[in-house]
Amino acid sequence: MLTNGPVVDSSRAIGVFDSGVGGLTVLRALRDELPREQFIYLGDTARLPYGTKSAETVVRYALQAADALIGRGIKALVVACNTASAAALPSMRERYADLPVIGVVEPGAEAAVIATRSGCIAVIGTEATVRGGAYQRAICRRRPDAVVSAVACQMFVALAEEGWTSGAVARATAQRYLAPLSTPGSGSMPAAVADTLVLGCTHFPMLRSVIREVVGDTVTIVDSAATTARAARAMLSERGLLRLDETAAPMSFLATDGAARFAAIGARFLGCDIDSRAVELIDL
Ligand code: DGL
């Protein structure tokens, strides 16, 4: 267990971690919800994707990333990666007993259960997230009669990074992956058609329009970024850790490879420019 005693200094930064740039969609929501907070974001760009790796490897990588952020004196950790949240959250909570740690899976499941009317929910995520079944369990814990289908859409990660978020290739890929959602009884999906679709990967909000085109207007699309940001606020407030300082709080960025690429691609995910000189390269 790694612990320095309970975190009490509310002026410290919040650590945010993802396998790459995807978690910047969560950082964007965190900044909106918690504008006074200071954030340190770590993207493990050297080892992306996590979504195709085994659970053991994802846990190991995630703990190394969290250790690096804890070494920078953070007051709380947001695991802004569904794959890492799904595989590594229990290990993290055990290892960092005194540190508030929040993932994106539970807030995403919560939002889905609130949104669904029929109880039929589809989750799309990386291979590892779908294989591990964390969303399926988190949804059924909240609504035991829910029918949950899950489809791995790993190629969406590459499309989002490439910026191919609309047009023929994105549409064809979305149609291929999401066909079971509109074809009752096909593939591994149950006959019930979902009324709610969870974007269970922090890269996928970048493809929201094309996903919407393919699934149609009647399906509610749930993205855990905003719910996670609200859950983070509640957790900090409960522990007396909200930053009260009115002065502007800078963001800082760490990456394990390719500072220029991180800044260029990350800007699209974050919705504002990232200066590549402000991206510090680290080894985990
Ligand atoms: N952004 C990560 C997630 O939310 C997935 C990307 C990857 O495969 O590393 O699951």
PDB file of N, CA and C in Angstrom, residues 115-196:
ATOM      1  N   ALA A 115     -31.064   7.028 -17.607  1.00  0.00           N
ATOM      2  CA  ALA A 115     -31.582   7.365 -18.941  1.00  0.00           C
ATOM      3  C   ALA A 115     -32.548   6.325 -19.508  1.00  0.00           C
ATOM      4  N   THR A 116     -32.357   5.049 -19.187  1.00  0.00           N
ATOM      5  CA  THR A 116     -33.134   4.017 -19.878  1.00  0.00           C
ATOM      6  C   THR A 116     -34.587   3.975 -19.398  1.00  0.00           C
ATOM      7  N   ARG A 117     -35.470   3.704 -20.334  1.00  0.00           N
ATOM      8  CA  ARG A 117     -36.872   3.479 -19.966  1.00  0.00           C
ATOM      9  C   ARG A 117     -37.144   1.981 -19.998  1.00  0.00           C
ATOM     10  N   SER A 118     -36.659   1.324 -21.052  1.00  0.00           N
ATOM     11  CA  SER A 118     -36.968  -0.099 -21.228  1.00  0.00           C
ATOM     12  C   SER A 118     -36.092  -1.015 -20.377  1.00  0.00           C
ATOM     13  N   GLY A 119     -34.938  -0.521 -19.925  1.00  0.00           N
ATOM     14  CA  GLY A 119     -34.007  -1.391 -19.189  1.00  0.00           C
ATOM     15  C   GLY A 119     -33.066  -2.133 -20.130  1.00  0.00           C
ATOM     16  N   CYS A 120     -33.211  -1.918 -21.437  1.00  0.00           N
ATOM     17  CA  CYS A 120     -32.284  -2.550 -22.402  1.00  0.00           C
ATOM     18  C   CYS A 120     -31.191  -1.547 -22.740  1.00  0.00           C
ATOM     19  N   ILE A 121     -29.982  -1.866 -22.341  1.00  0.00           N
ATOM     20  CA  ILE A 121     -28.866  -0.920 -22.468  1.00  0.00           C
ATOM     21  C   ILE A 121     -27.742  -1.570 -23.260  1.00  0.00           C
ATOM     22  N   ALA A 122     -27.198  -0.839 -24.212  1.00  0.00           N
ATOM     23  CA  ALA A 122     -26.026  -1.338 -24.944  1.00  0.00           C
ATOM     24  C   ALA A 122     -24.805  -0.540 -24.511  1.00  0.00           C
ATOM     25  N   VAL A 123     -23.689  -1.238 -24.410  1.00  0.00           N
ATOM     26  CA  VAL A 123     -22.433  -0.583 -24.036  1.00  0.00           C
ATOM     27  C   VAL A 123     -21.441  -0.833 -25.164  1.00  0.00           C
ATOM     28  N   ILE A 124     -20.771   0.219 -25.608  1.00  0.00           N
ATOM     29  CA  ILE A 124     -19.670   0.004 -26.542  1.00  0.00           C
ATOM     30  C   ILE A 124     -18.377   0.456 -25.860  1.00  0.00           C
ATOM     31  N   GLY A 125     -17.315  -0.288 -26.083  1.00  0.00           N
ATOM     32  CA  GLY A 125     -16.046   0.029 -25.423  1.00  0.00           C
ATOM     33  C   GLY A 125     -14.906  -0.669 -26.136  1.00  0.00           C
ATOM     34  N   THR A 126     -13.772  -0.693 -25.476  1.00  0.00           N
ATOM     35  CA  THR A 126     -12.643  -1.421 -26.050  1.00  0.00           C
ATOM     36  C   THR A 126     -12.847  -2.920 -25.816  1.00  0.00           C
ATOM     37  N   GLU A 127     -12.004  -3.706 -26.452  1.00  0.00           N
ATOM     38  CA  GLU A 127     -12.075  -5.167 -26.269  1.00  0.00           C
ATOM     39  C   GLU A 127     -11.965  -5.530 -24.791  1.00  0.00           C
ATOM     40  N   ALA A 128     -10.992  -4.916 -24.107  1.00  0.00           N
ATOM     41  CA  ALA A 128     -10.739  -5.274 -22.700  1.00  0.00           C
ATOM     42  C   ALA A 128     -11.910  -4.877 -21.808  1.00  0.00           C
ATOM     43  N   THR A 129     -12.485  -3.714 -22.053  1.00  0.00           N
ATOM     44  CA  THR A 129     -13.618  -3.253 -21.230  1.00  0.00           C
ATOM     45  C   THR A 129     -14.802  -4.189 -21.400  1.00  0.00           C
ATOM     46  N   VAL A 130     -15.088  -4.555 -22.642  1.00  0.00           N
ATOM     47  CA  VAL A 130     -16.231  -5.436 -22.905  1.00  0.00           C
ATOM     48  C   VAL A 130     -15.970  -6.834 -22.325  1.00  0.00           C
ATOM     49  N   ARG A 131     -14.758  -7.331 -22.540  1.00  0.00           N
ATOM     50  CA  ARG A 131     -14.390  -8.673 -22.069  1.00  0.00           C
ATOM     51  C   ARG A 131     -14.491  -8.769 -20.542  1.00  0.00           C
ATOM     52  N   GLY A 132     -14.058  -7.717 -19.844  1.00  0.00           N
ATOM     53  CA  GLY A 132     -14.038  -7.749 -18.378  1.00  0.00           C
ATOM     54  C   GLY A 132     -15.418  -7.681 -17.744  1.00  0.00           C
ATOM     55  N   GLY A 133     -16.407  -7.149 -18.461  1.00  0.00           N
ATOM     56  CA  GLY A 133     -17.793  -7.129 -17.964  1.00  0.00           C
ATOM     57  C   GLY A 133     -18.067  -6.133 -16.837  1.00  0.00           C
ATOM     58  N   ALA A 134     -17.188  -5.156 -16.615  1.00  0.00           N
ATOM     59  CA  ALA A 134     -17.395  -4.216 -15.488  1.00  0.00           C
ATOM     60  C   ALA A 134     -18.668  -3.381 -15.680  1.00  0.00           C
ATOM     61  N   TYR A 135     -18.926  -2.938 -16.903  1.00  0.00           N
ATOM     62  CA  TYR A 135     -20.157  -2.150 -17.140  1.00  0.00           C
ATOM     63  C   TYR A 135     -21.398  -2.992 -16.902  1.00  0.00           C
ATOM     64  N   GLN A 136     -21.352  -4.223 -17.442  1.00  0.00           N
ATOM     65  CA  GLN A 136     -22.512  -5.098 -17.292  1.00  0.00           C
ATOM     66  C   GLN A 136     -22.817  -5.259 -15.802  1.00  0.00           C
ATOM     67  N   ARG A 137     -21.792  -5.474 -14.986  1.00  0.00           N
ATOM     68  CA  ARG A 137     -22.010  -5.672 -13.542  1.00  0.00           C
ATOM     69  C   ARG A 137     -22.484  -4.382 -12.876  1.00  0.00           C
ATOM     70  N   ALA A 138     -21.860  -3.267 -13.234  1.00  0.00           N
ATOM     71  CA  ALA A 138     -22.220  -1.986 -12.592  1.00  0.00           C
ATOM     72  C   ALA A 138     -23.665  -1.603 -12.915  1.00  0.00           C
ATOM     73  N   ILE A 139     -24.111  -1.905 -14.125  1.00  0.00           N
ATOM     74  CA  ILE A 139     -25.500  -1.585 -14.508  1.00  0.00           C
ATOM     75  C   ILE A 139     -26.460  -2.514 -13.768  1.00  0.00           C
ATOM     76  N   CYS A 140     -26.152  -3.794 -13.757  1.00  0.00           N
ATOM     77  CA  CYS A 140     -27.074  -4.764 -13.131  1.00  0.00           C
ATOM     78  C   CYS A 140     -27.129  -4.617 -11.609  1.00  0.00           C
ATOM     79  N   ARG A 141     -26.058  -4.102 -11.017  1.00  0.00           N
ATOM     80  CA  ARG A 141     -26.109  -3.814  -9.568  1.00  0.00           C
ATOM     81  C   ARG A 141     -27.147  -2.742  -9.279  1.00  0.00           C
ATOM     82  N   ARG A 142     -27.245  -1.784 -10.195  1.00  0.00           N
ATOM     83  CA  ARG A 142     -28.202  -0.688  -9.989  1.00  0.00           C
ATOM     84  C   ARG A 142     -29.602  -1.043 -10.438  1.00  0.00           C
ATOM     85  N   ARG A 143     -29.674  -1.880 -11.487  1.00  0.00           N
ATOM     86  CA  ARG A 143     -30.988  -2.275 -12.000  1.00  0.00           C
ATOM     87  C   ARG A 143     -30.920  -3.753 -12.379  1.00  0.00           C
ATOM     88  N   PRO A 144     -31.258  -4.626 -11.435  1.00  0.00           N
ATOM     89  CA  PRO A 144     -31.054  -6.067 -11.642  1.00  0.00           C
ATOM     90  C   PRO A 144     -31.816  -6.644 -12.829  1.00  0.00           C
ATOM     91  N   ASP A 145     -32.904  -6.005 -13.261  1.00  0.00           N
ATOM     92  CA  ASP A 145     -33.642  -6.559 -14.399  1.00  0.00           C
ATOM     93  C   ASP A 145     -33.133  -6.003 -15.735  1.00  0.00           C
ATOM     94  N   ALA A 146     -32.058  -5.234 -15.716  1.00  0.00           N
ATOM     95  CA  ALA A 146     -31.555  -4.650 -16.973  1.00  0.00           C
ATOM     96  C   ALA A 146     -31.035  -5.740 -17.914  1.00  0.00           C
ATOM     97  N   VAL A 147     -31.254  -5.519 -19.223  1.00  0.00           N
ATOM     98  CA  VAL A 147     -30.682  -6.408 -20.234  1.00  0.00           C
ATOM     99  C   VAL A 147     -29.535  -5.624 -20.871  1.00  0.00           C
ATOM    100  N   VAL A 148     -28.319  -6.092 -20.639  1.00  0.00           N
ATOM    101  CA  VAL A 148     -27.157  -5.318 -21.101  1.00  0.00           C
ATOM    102  C   VAL A 148     -26.436  -6.067 -22.216  1.00  0.00           C
ATOM    103  N   SER A 149     -26.238  -5.378 -23.333  1.00  0.00           N
ATOM    104  CA  SER A 149     -25.464  -5.938 -24.442  1.00  0.00           C
ATOM    105  C   SER A 149     -24.179  -5.132 -24.541  1.00  0.00           C
ATOM    106  N   ALA A 150     -23.110  -5.780 -24.952  1.00  0.00           N
ATOM    107  CA  ALA A 150     -21.855  -5.040 -25.065  1.00  0.00           C
ATOM    108  C   ALA A 150     -21.150  -5.396 -26.366  1.00  0.00           C
ATOM    109  N   VAL A 151     -20.663  -4.375 -27.045  1.00  0.00           N
ATOM    110  CA  VAL A 151     -19.970  -4.584 -28.323  1.00  0.00           C
ATOM    111  C   VAL A 151     -18.605  -3.890 -28.265  1.00  0.00           C
ATOM    112  N   ALA A 152     -17.550  -4.628 -28.571  1.00  0.00           N
ATOM    113  CA  ALA A 152     -16.207  -4.035 -28.615  1.00  0.00           C
ATOM    114  C   ALA A 152     -16.031  -3.296 -29.945  1.00  0.00           C
ATOM    115  N   CYS A 153     -15.617  -2.054 -29.871  1.00  0.00           N
ATOM    116  CA  CYS A 153     -15.447  -1.220 -31.083  1.00  0.00           C
ATOM    117  C   CYS A 153     -14.029  -0.642 -31.079  1.00  0.00           C
ATOM    118  N   GLN A 154     -13.039  -1.488 -31.037  1.00  0.00           N
ATOM    119  CA  GLN A 154     -11.657  -1.046 -30.840  1.00  0.00           C
ATOM    120  C   GLN A 154     -11.178  -0.065 -31.919  1.00  0.00           C
ATOM    121  N   MET A 155     -11.665  -0.265 -33.158  1.00  0.00           N
ATOM    122  CA  MET A 155     -11.181   0.612 -34.249  1.00  0.00           C
ATOM    123  C   MET A 155     -11.601   2.066 -34.068  1.00  0.00           C
ATOM    124  N   PHE A 156     -12.643   2.292 -33.268  1.00  0.00           N
ATOM    125  CA  PHE A 156     -13.058   3.681 -33.017  1.00  0.00           C
ATOM    126  C   PHE A 156     -11.926   4.488 -32.371  1.00  0.00           C
ATOM    127  N   VAL A 157     -11.070   3.806 -31.595  1.00  0.00           N
ATOM    128  CA  VAL A 157      -9.966   4.507 -30.923  1.00  0.00           C
ATOM    129  C   VAL A 157      -9.039   5.112 -31.988  1.00  0.00           C
ATOM    130  N   ALA A 158      -8.662   4.288 -32.962  1.00  0.00           N
ATOM    131  CA  ALA A 158      -7.759   4.761 -34.018  1.00  0.00           C
ATOM    132  C   ALA A 158      -8.433   5.849 -34.863  1.00  0.00           C
ATOM    133  N   LEU A 159      -9.711   5.650 -35.180  1.00  0.00           N
ATOM    134  CA  LEU A 159     -10.423   6.658 -35.993  1.00  0.00           C
ATOM    135  C   LEU A 159     -10.471   8.001 -35.270  1.00  0.00           C
ATOM    136  N   ALA A 160     -10.737   7.960 -33.959  1.00  0.00           N
ATOM    137  CA  ALA A 160     -10.820   9.210 -33.196  1.00  0.00           C
ATOM    138  C   ALA A 160      -9.472   9.917 -33.203  1.00  0.00           C
ATOM    139  N   GLU A 161      -8.396   9.169 -33.036  1.00  0.00           N
ATOM    140  CA  GLU A 161      -7.065   9.792 -33.012  1.00  0.00           C
ATOM    141  C   GLU A 161      -6.674  10.315 -34.388  1.00  0.00           C
ATOM    142  N   GLU A 162      -7.081   9.580 -35.410  1.00  0.00           N
ATOM    143  CA  GLU A 162      -6.743   9.973 -36.775  1.00  0.00           C
ATOM    144  C   GLU A 162      -7.546  11.196 -37.216  1.00  0.00           C
ATOM    145  N   GLY A 163      -8.619  11.477 -36.474  1.00  0.00           N
ATOM    146  CA  GLY A 163      -9.488  12.593 -36.859  1.00  0.00           C
ATOM    147  C   GLY A 163     -10.514  12.176 -37.894  1.00  0.00           C
ATOM    148  N   TRP A 164     -10.645  10.886 -38.149  1.00  0.00           N
ATOM    149  CA  TRP A 164     -11.637  10.398 -39.120  1.00  0.00           C
ATOM    150  C   TRP A 164     -12.949  10.144 -38.369  1.00  0.00           C
ATOM    151  N   THR A 165     -13.542  11.218 -37.938  1.00  0.00           N
ATOM    152  CA  THR A 165     -14.723  11.077 -37.085  1.00  0.00           C
ATOM    153  C   THR A 165     -16.025  11.256 -37.855  1.00  0.00           C
ATOM    154  N   SER A 166     -15.901  11.591 -39.142  1.00  0.00           N
ATOM    155  CA  SER A 166     -17.097  11.653 -39.983  1.00  0.00           C
ATOM    156  C   SER A 166     -16.681  11.165 -41.372  1.00  0.00           C
ATOM    157  N   GLY A 167     -17.650  11.061 -42.267  1.00  0.00           N
ATOM    158  CA  GLY A 167     -17.310  10.608 -43.622  1.00  0.00           C
ATOM    159  C   GLY A 167     -17.476   9.111 -43.782  1.00  0.00           C
ATOM    160  N   ALA A 168     -17.122   8.643 -44.977  1.00  0.00           N
ATOM    161  CA  ALA A 168     -17.446   7.272 -45.376  1.00  0.00           C
ATOM    162  C   ALA A 168     -16.814   6.199 -44.494  1.00  0.00           C
ATOM    163  N   VAL A 169     -15.530   6.388 -44.132  1.00  0.00           N
ATOM    164  CA  VAL A 169     -14.852   5.336 -43.356  1.00  0.00           C
ATOM    165  C   VAL A 169     -15.456   5.235 -41.961  1.00  0.00           C
ATOM    166  N   ALA A 170     -15.668   6.390 -41.338  1.00  0.00           N
ATOM    167  CA  ALA A 170     -16.255   6.381 -39.981  1.00  0.00           C
ATOM    168  C   ALA A 170     -17.657   5.787 -40.024  1.00  0.00           C
ATOM    169  N   ARG A 171     -18.434   6.156 -41.038  1.00  0.00           N
ATOM    170  CA  ARG A 171     -19.817   5.652 -41.116  1.00  0.00           C
ATOM    171  C   ARG A 171     -19.836   4.136 -41.326  1.00  0.00           C
ATOM    172  N   ALA A 172     -19.002   3.673 -42.260  1.00  0.00           N
ATOM    173  CA  ALA A 172     -18.977   2.225 -42.547  1.00  0.00           C
ATOM    174  C   ALA A 172     -18.530   1.440 -41.313  1.00  0.00           C
ATOM    175  N   THR A 173     -17.550   1.975 -40.595  1.00  0.00           N
ATOM    176  CA  THR A 173     -17.067   1.282 -39.387  1.00  0.00           C
ATOM    177  C   THR A 173     -18.165   1.252 -38.326  1.00  0.00           C
ATOM    178  N   ALA A 174     -18.838   2.380 -38.152  1.00  0.00           N
ATOM    179  CA  ALA A 174     -19.915   2.442 -37.154  1.00  0.00           C
ATOM    180  C   ALA A 174     -21.051   1.495 -37.540  1.00  0.00           C
ATOM    181  N   GLN A 175     -21.365   1.467 -38.830  1.00  0.00           N
ATOM    182  CA  GLN A 175     -22.453   0.566 -39.266  1.00  0.00           C
ATOM    183  C   GLN A 175     -22.105  -0.883 -38.981  1.00  0.00           C
ATOM    184  N   ARG A 176     -20.866  -1.228 -39.257  1.00  0.00           N
ATOM    185  CA  ARG A 176     -20.423  -2.602 -39.054  1.00  0.00           C
ATOM    186  C   ARG A 176     -20.487  -2.993 -37.574  1.00  0.00           C
ATOM    187  N   TYR A 177     -19.949  -2.115 -36.716  1.00  0.00           N
ATOM    188  CA  TYR A 177     -19.936  -2.419 -35.280  1.00  0.00           C
ATOM    189  C   TYR A 177     -21.340  -2.391 -34.666  1.00  0.00           C
ATOM    190  N   LEU A 178     -22.130  -1.412 -35.117  1.00  0.00           N
ATOM    191  CA  LEU A 178     -23.389  -1.157 -34.404  1.00  0.00           C
ATOM    192  C   LEU A 178     -24.586  -1.862 -35.032  1.00  0.00           C
ATOM    193  N   ALA A 179     -24.353  -2.596 -36.115  1.00  0.00           N
ATOM    194  CA  ALA A 179     -25.463  -3.291 -36.782  1.00  0.00           C
ATOM    195  C   ALA A 179     -26.299  -4.131 -35.815  1.00  0.00           C
ATOM    196  N   PRO A 180     -25.664  -4.850 -34.877  1.00  0.00           N
ATOM    197  CA  PRO A 180     -26.489  -5.676 -33.978  1.00  0.00           C
ATOM    198  C   PRO A 180     -27.483  -4.856 -33.159  1.00  0.00           C
ATOM    199  N   LEU A 181     -27.189  -3.569 -32.970  1.00  0.00           N
ATOM    200  CA  LEU A 181     -28.093  -2.738 -32.163  1.00  0.00           C
ATOM    201  C   LEU A 181     -29.403  -2.466 -32.885  1.00  0.00           C
ATOM    202  N   SER A 182     -29.342  -2.487 -34.227  1.00  0.00           N
ATOM    203  CA  SER A 182     -30.577  -2.189 -34.948  1.00  0.00           C
ATOM    204  C   SER A 182     -31.164  -3.432 -35.606  1.00  0.00           C
ATOM    205  N   THR A 183     -30.524  -4.594 -35.378  1.00  0.00           N
ATOM    206  CA  THR A 183     -31.020  -5.831 -35.969  1.00  0.00           C
ATOM    207  C   THR A 183     -31.326  -6.820 -34.853  1.00  0.00           C
ATOM    208  N   PRO A 184     -32.543  -6.815 -34.353  1.00  0.00           N
ATOM    209  CA  PRO A 184     -32.859  -7.687 -33.226  1.00  0.00           C
ATOM    210  C   PRO A 184     -32.483  -9.139 -33.478  1.00  0.00           C
ATOM    211  N   GLY A 185     -31.854  -9.734 -32.493  1.00  0.00           N
ATOM    212  CA  GLY A 185     -31.560 -11.169 -32.569  1.00  0.00           C
ATOM    213  C   GLY A 185     -30.300 -11.519 -33.316  1.00  0.00           C
ATOM    214  N   SER A 186     -29.623 -10.539 -33.883  1.00  0.00           N
ATOM    215  CA  SER A 186     -28.431 -10.886 -34.664  1.00  0.00           C
ATOM    216  C   SER A 186     -27.188 -10.908 -33.790  1.00  0.00           C
ATOM    217  N   GLY A 187     -26.148 -11.521 -34.282  1.00  0.00           N
ATOM    218  CA  GLY A 187     -24.862 -11.545 -33.592  1.00  0.00           C
ATOM    219  C   GLY A 187     -25.017 -12.023 -32.165  1.00  0.00           C
ATOM    220  N   SER A 188     -24.230 -11.387 -31.265  1.00  0.00           N
ATOM    221  CA  SER A 188     -24.284 -11.826 -29.873  1.00  0.00           C
ATOM    222  C   SER A 188     -25.300 -11.011 -29.077  1.00  0.00           C
ATOM    223  N   MET A 189     -26.008 -10.126 -29.744  1.00  0.00           N
ATOM    224  CA  MET A 189     -26.939  -9.261 -29.029  1.00  0.00           C
ATOM    225  C   MET A 189     -28.252  -9.996 -28.772  1.00  0.00           C
ATOM    226  N   PRO A 190     -28.887  -9.708 -27.657  1.00  0.00           N
ATOM    227  CA  PRO A 190     -30.193 -10.310 -27.412  1.00  0.00           C
ATOM    228  C   PRO A 190     -31.248  -9.691 -28.313  1.00  0.00           C
ATOM    229  N   ALA A 191     -32.425 -10.315 -28.373  1.00  0.00           N
ATOM    230  CA  ALA A 191     -33.467  -9.823 -29.264  1.00  0.00           C
ATOM    231  C   ALA A 191     -33.936  -8.420 -28.878  1.00  0.00           C
ATOM    232  N   ALA A 192     -33.832  -8.073 -27.605  1.00  0.00           N
ATOM    233  CA  ALA A 192     -34.306  -6.760 -27.174  1.00  0.00           C
ATOM    234  C   ALA A 192     -33.443  -5.655 -27.791  1.00  0.00           C
ATOM    235  N   VAL A 193     -34.076  -4.592 -28.242  1.00  0.00           N
ATOM    236  CA  VAL A 193     -33.315  -3.489 -28.825  1.00  0.00           C
ATOM    237  C   VAL A 193     -33.092  -2.436 -27.743  1.00  0.00           C
ATOM    238  N   ALA A 194     -31.838  -2.024 -27.581  1.00  0.00           N
ATOM    239  CA  ALA A 194     -31.500  -1.076 -26.521  1.00  0.00           C
ATOM    240  C   ALA A 194     -32.091   0.304 -26.800  1.00  0.00           C
ATOM    241  N   ASP A 195     -32.541   0.972 -25.747  1.00  0.00           N
ATOM    242  CA  ASP A 195     -32.972   2.362 -25.903  1.00  0.00           C
ATOM    243  C   ASP A 195     -31.888   3.328 -25.425  1.00  0.00           C
ATOM    244  N   THR A 196     -30.801   2.774 -24.872  1.00  0.00           N
ATOM    245  CA  THR A 196     -29.723   3.610 -24.334  1.00  0.00           C
ATOM    246  C   THR A 196     -28.388   3.002 -24.742  1.00  0.00           C
TER     247      THR A 196
END
